[in-house]
DNA sequence: ACCTGAACACCGTTCAAGT
DNA sequence: ACCTGAACACCGTTCAAGT
């Protein structure tokens, strides 16, 4: 006598993500997710193998959203204009999702799957290739992503609170990086 | 009738740090720290206010160690040589302390005090000033630290596992950044 | 002044029992 | 086939009682 499913994996992941966005990863407890989807905590194990797996699923979805946001920023015109647009979209995404963005790259938090992470930064690789050349595309893209991610981590973490203009530092970095890739 | 102290705050922090280095932040439980210093968990609250505070104290100590490592790398000669040396020391430190390094800059993990974090990157600011000029010193230093931290976070997180030479990407980044600051 | 055991409210996770 | 309550081993934290 089968019992009807009262929720779905997608709903569980969505609930988990909402909790992360609102109150941070540490607030993502099985009990709270269960309450959000209208079941009891033990039943969640019909959908996910463990809390860590759920966190990873949430992280993967955030990475996919980031990929889409970066894709949308590529205009197909001047490569340097595109790179600036992609970086602006990168920062906008992180500021729009301050609690879940860190999940995409941080090792400790939970760890996205390598595929999702690679997918997220694919747009950067494409745009950078046109600037730095095929030969340097990979290290150049890694340089750009490393800088952007490091900057955003520090910005979200409040590392820039004391003195100076954060927007100015971002613009400075973008300009210098674009120039450096060209050379 | 006073009871003699069986441990010290320094010993508690040191024990916490050792646990983080060995098994990661999530393994830092009050019970395990207590066992390491030879007391029971409730007694730890005579030394630290909470587990979070202990994590912060560990992070601060790691940040201080990083500051010393970077200080030691500054040779006082050619600024670009110094910057390369500081960055090499930065990476060496992160690889030597893969589990505790992330505590210095990550917002989620626990959060260092702003003072300790600023102290950690002070050597970079000093060296960069000589290259980028007084006027651009702050944004230039932020660009360098953001790149280095982003790169190391991704390297430690295994983001560079698929394809390409990580050392080459690091060298590429260092060279391009040094050049970009000069311009 | 510090340490302890007992207790509390929470976790994640397992599992037999229900439908 | 999914859901549940009860249970287990853990957490962090508080506190009265010991020395």
JSON list of N, CA and C (backbone and C1' of nucleotides) in Angstrom, two decimals, chain A residues 1-3 6 40 42-43, chain D residues 1-7:
[
{"chain": "A", "resi": 1, "resn": "UNK", "atom": "N", "xyz": [0.85, -1.22, 0.00]},
{"chain": "A", "resi": 1, "resn": "UNK", "atom": "CA", "xyz": [0.00, 0.00, 0.00]},
{"chain": "A", "resi": 1, "resn": "UNK", "atom": "C", "xyz": [0.87, 1.25, 0.00]},
{"chain": "A", "resi": 2, "resn": "UNK", "atom": "N", "xyz": [1.18, 1.79, -1.17]},
{"chain": "A", "resi": 2, "resn": "UNK", "atom": "CA", "xyz": [2.10, 2.94, -1.25]},
{"chain": "A", "resi": 2, "resn": "UNK", "atom": "C", "xyz": [1.51, 4.20, -0.64]},
{"chain": "A", "resi": 3, "resn": "UNK", "atom": "N", "xyz": [2.38, 4.95, 0.01]},
{"chain": "A", "resi": 3, "resn": "UNK", "atom": "CA", "xyz": [1.95, 6.24, 0.54]},
{"chain": "A", "resi": 3, "resn": "UNK", "atom": "C", "xyz": [2.33, 7.33, -0.46]},
{"chain": "A", "resi": 6, "resn": "UNK", "atom": "N", "xyz": [4.68, 13.45, -0.40]},
{"chain": "A", "resi": 6, "resn": "UNK", "atom": "CA", "xyz": [4.14, 14.72, 0.05]},
{"chain": "A", "resi": 6, "resn": "UNK", "atom": "C", "xyz": [5.06, 15.89, -0.32]},
{"chain": "A", "resi": 40, "resn": "UNK", "atom": "N", "xyz": [8.38, 15.28, 8.30]},
{"chain": "A", "resi": 40, "resn": "UNK", "atom": "CA", "xyz": [9.25, 15.16, 9.47]},
{"chain": "A", "resi": 40, "resn": "UNK", "atom": "C", "xyz": [10.68, 14.87, 9.01]},
{"chain": "A", "resi": 42, "resn": "UNK", "atom": "N", "xyz": [13.06, 12.68, 9.58]},
{"chain": "A", "resi": 42, "resn": "UNK", "atom": "CA", "xyz": [13.53, 11.38, 9.08]},
{"chain": "A", "resi": 42, "resn": "UNK", "atom": "C", "xyz": [13.11, 11.10, 7.63]},
{"chain": "A", "resi": 43, "resn": "UNK", "atom": "N", "xyz": [11.99, 11.64, 7.21]},
{"chain": "A", "resi": 43, "resn": "UNK", "atom": "CA", "xyz": [11.51, 11.41, 5.85]},
{"chain": "A", "resi": 43, "resn": "UNK", "atom": "C", "xyz": [12.40, 12.06, 4.79]},
{"chain": "D", "resi": 1, "resn": "DA", "atom": "P", "xyz": [8.28, 0.54, -5.08]},
{"chain": "D", "resi": 1, "resn": "DA", "atom": "O5'", "xyz": [8.12, 1.91, -4.30]},
{"chain": "D", "resi": 1, "resn": "DA", "atom": "C5'", "xyz": [7.30, 2.86, -4.88]},
{"chain": "D", "resi": 1, "resn": "DA", "atom": "C4'", "xyz": [6.83, 3.81, -3.82]},
{"chain": "D", "resi": 1, "resn": "DA", "atom": "C3'", "xyz": [7.98, 4.61, -3.17]},
{"chain": "D", "resi": 1, "resn": "DA", "atom": "O3'", "xyz": [7.66, 5.98, -3.31]},
{"chain": "D", "resi": 1, "resn": "DA", "atom": "C1'", "xyz": [6.55, 3.71, -1.52]},
{"chain": "D", "resi": 2, "resn": "DC", "atom": "P", "xyz": [8.77, 7.10, -3.12]},
{"chain": "D", "resi": 2, "resn": "DC", "atom": "O5'", "xyz": [8.33, 7.81, -1.77]},
{"chain": "D", "resi": 2, "resn": "DC", "atom": "C5'", "xyz": [7.05, 8.41, -1.73]},
{"chain": "D", "resi": 2, "resn": "DC", "atom": "C4'", "xyz": [6.53, 8.35, -0.32]},
{"chain": "D", "resi": 2, "resn": "DC", "atom": "C3'", "xyz": [7.29, 9.22, 0.68]},
{"chain": "D", "resi": 2, "resn": "DC", "atom": "O3'", "xyz": [6.50, 10.38, 0.90]},
{"chain": "D", "resi": 2, "resn": "DC", "atom": "C1'", "xyz": [6.57, 7.13, 1.59]},
{"chain": "D", "resi": 3, "resn": "DC", "atom": "P", "xyz": [7.07, 11.50, 1.89]},
{"chain": "D", "resi": 3, "resn": "DC", "atom": "O5'", "xyz": [6.53, 10.97, 3.28]},
{"chain": "D", "resi": 3, "resn": "DC", "atom": "C5'", "xyz": [5.13, 11.05, 3.55]},
{"chain": "D", "resi": 3, "resn": "DC", "atom": "C4'", "xyz": [4.88, 10.49, 4.94]},
{"chain": "D", "resi": 3, "resn": "DC", "atom": "C3'", "xyz": [5.62, 11.24, 6.05]},
{"chain": "D", "resi": 3, "resn": "DC", "atom": "O3'", "xyz": [4.67, 11.90, 6.88]},
{"chain": "D", "resi": 3, "resn": "DC", "atom": "C1'", "xyz": [5.84, 8.86, 6.26]},
{"chain": "D", "resi": 4, "resn": "DT", "atom": "P", "xyz": [5.25, 12.81, 8.06]},
{"chain": "D", "resi": 4, "resn": "DT", "atom": "O5'", "xyz": [5.30, 11.81, 9.30]},
{"chain": "D", "resi": 4, "resn": "DT", "atom": "C5'", "xyz": [4.11, 11.15, 9.74]},
{"chain": "D", "resi": 4, "resn": "DT", "atom": "C4'", "xyz": [4.46, 10.18, 10.84]},
{"chain": "D", "resi": 4, "resn": "DT", "atom": "C3'", "xyz": [5.28, 10.81, 11.95]},
{"chain": "D", "resi": 4, "resn": "DT", "atom": "O3'", "xyz": [4.43, 11.12, 13.04]},
{"chain": "D", "resi": 4, "resn": "DT", "atom": "C1'", "xyz": [6.07, 8.62, 11.34]},
{"chain": "D", "resi": 5, "resn": "DG", "atom": "P", "xyz": [5.04, 11.92, 14.29]},
{"chain": "D", "resi": 5, "resn": "DG", "atom": "O5'", "xyz": [5.47, 10.74, 15.27]},
{"chain": "D", "resi": 5, "resn": "DG", "atom": "C5'", "xyz": [4.55, 9.72, 15.62]},
{"chain": "D", "resi": 5, "resn": "DG", "atom": "C4'", "xyz": [5.19, 8.71, 16.55]},
{"chain": "D", "resi": 5, "resn": "DG", "atom": "C3'", "xyz": [5.86, 9.30, 17.79]},
{"chain": "D", "resi": 5, "resn": "DG", "atom": "O3'", "xyz": [5.74, 8.36, 18.86]},
{"chain": "D", "resi": 5, "resn": "DG", "atom": "C1'", "xyz": [7.52, 8.31, 16.40]},
{"chain": "D", "resi": 6, "resn": "DA", "atom": "P", "xyz": [6.32, 8.72, 20.30]},
{"chain": "D", "resi": 6, "resn": "DA", "atom": "O5'", "xyz": [7.59, 7.76, 20.42]},
{"chain": "D", "resi": 6, "resn": "DA", "atom": "C5'", "xyz": [7.50, 6.42, 19.93]},
{"chain": "D", "resi": 6, "resn": "DA", "atom": "C4'", "xyz": [8.86, 5.74, 20.01]},
{"chain": "D", "resi": 6, "resn": "DA", "atom": "C3'", "xyz": [9.73, 6.19, 21.18]},
{"chain": "D", "resi": 6, "resn": "DA", "atom": "O3'", "xyz": [10.38, 5.06, 21.73]},
{"chain": "D", "resi": 6, "resn": "DA", "atom": "C1'", "xyz": [10.90, 6.51, 19.16]},
{"chain": "D", "resi": 7, "resn": "DA", "atom": "P", "xyz": [11.25, 5.19, 23.08]},
{"chain": "D", "resi": 7, "resn": "DA", "atom": "O5'", "xyz": [12.75, 5.04, 22.54]},
{"chain": "D", "resi": 7, "resn": "DA", "atom": "C5'", "xyz": [13.05, 3.98, 21.63]},
{"chain": "D", "resi": 7, "resn": "DA", "atom": "C4'", "xyz": [14.39, 4.23, 20.99]},
{"chain": "D", "resi": 7, "resn": "DA", "atom": "C3'", "xyz": [15.48, 4.71, 21.96]},
{"chain": "D", "resi": 7, "resn": "DA", "atom": "O3'", "xyz": [16.49, 3.72, 22.05]},
{"chain": "D", "resi": 7, "resn": "DA", "atom": "C1'", "xyz": [15.48, 5.96, 19.92]}
]
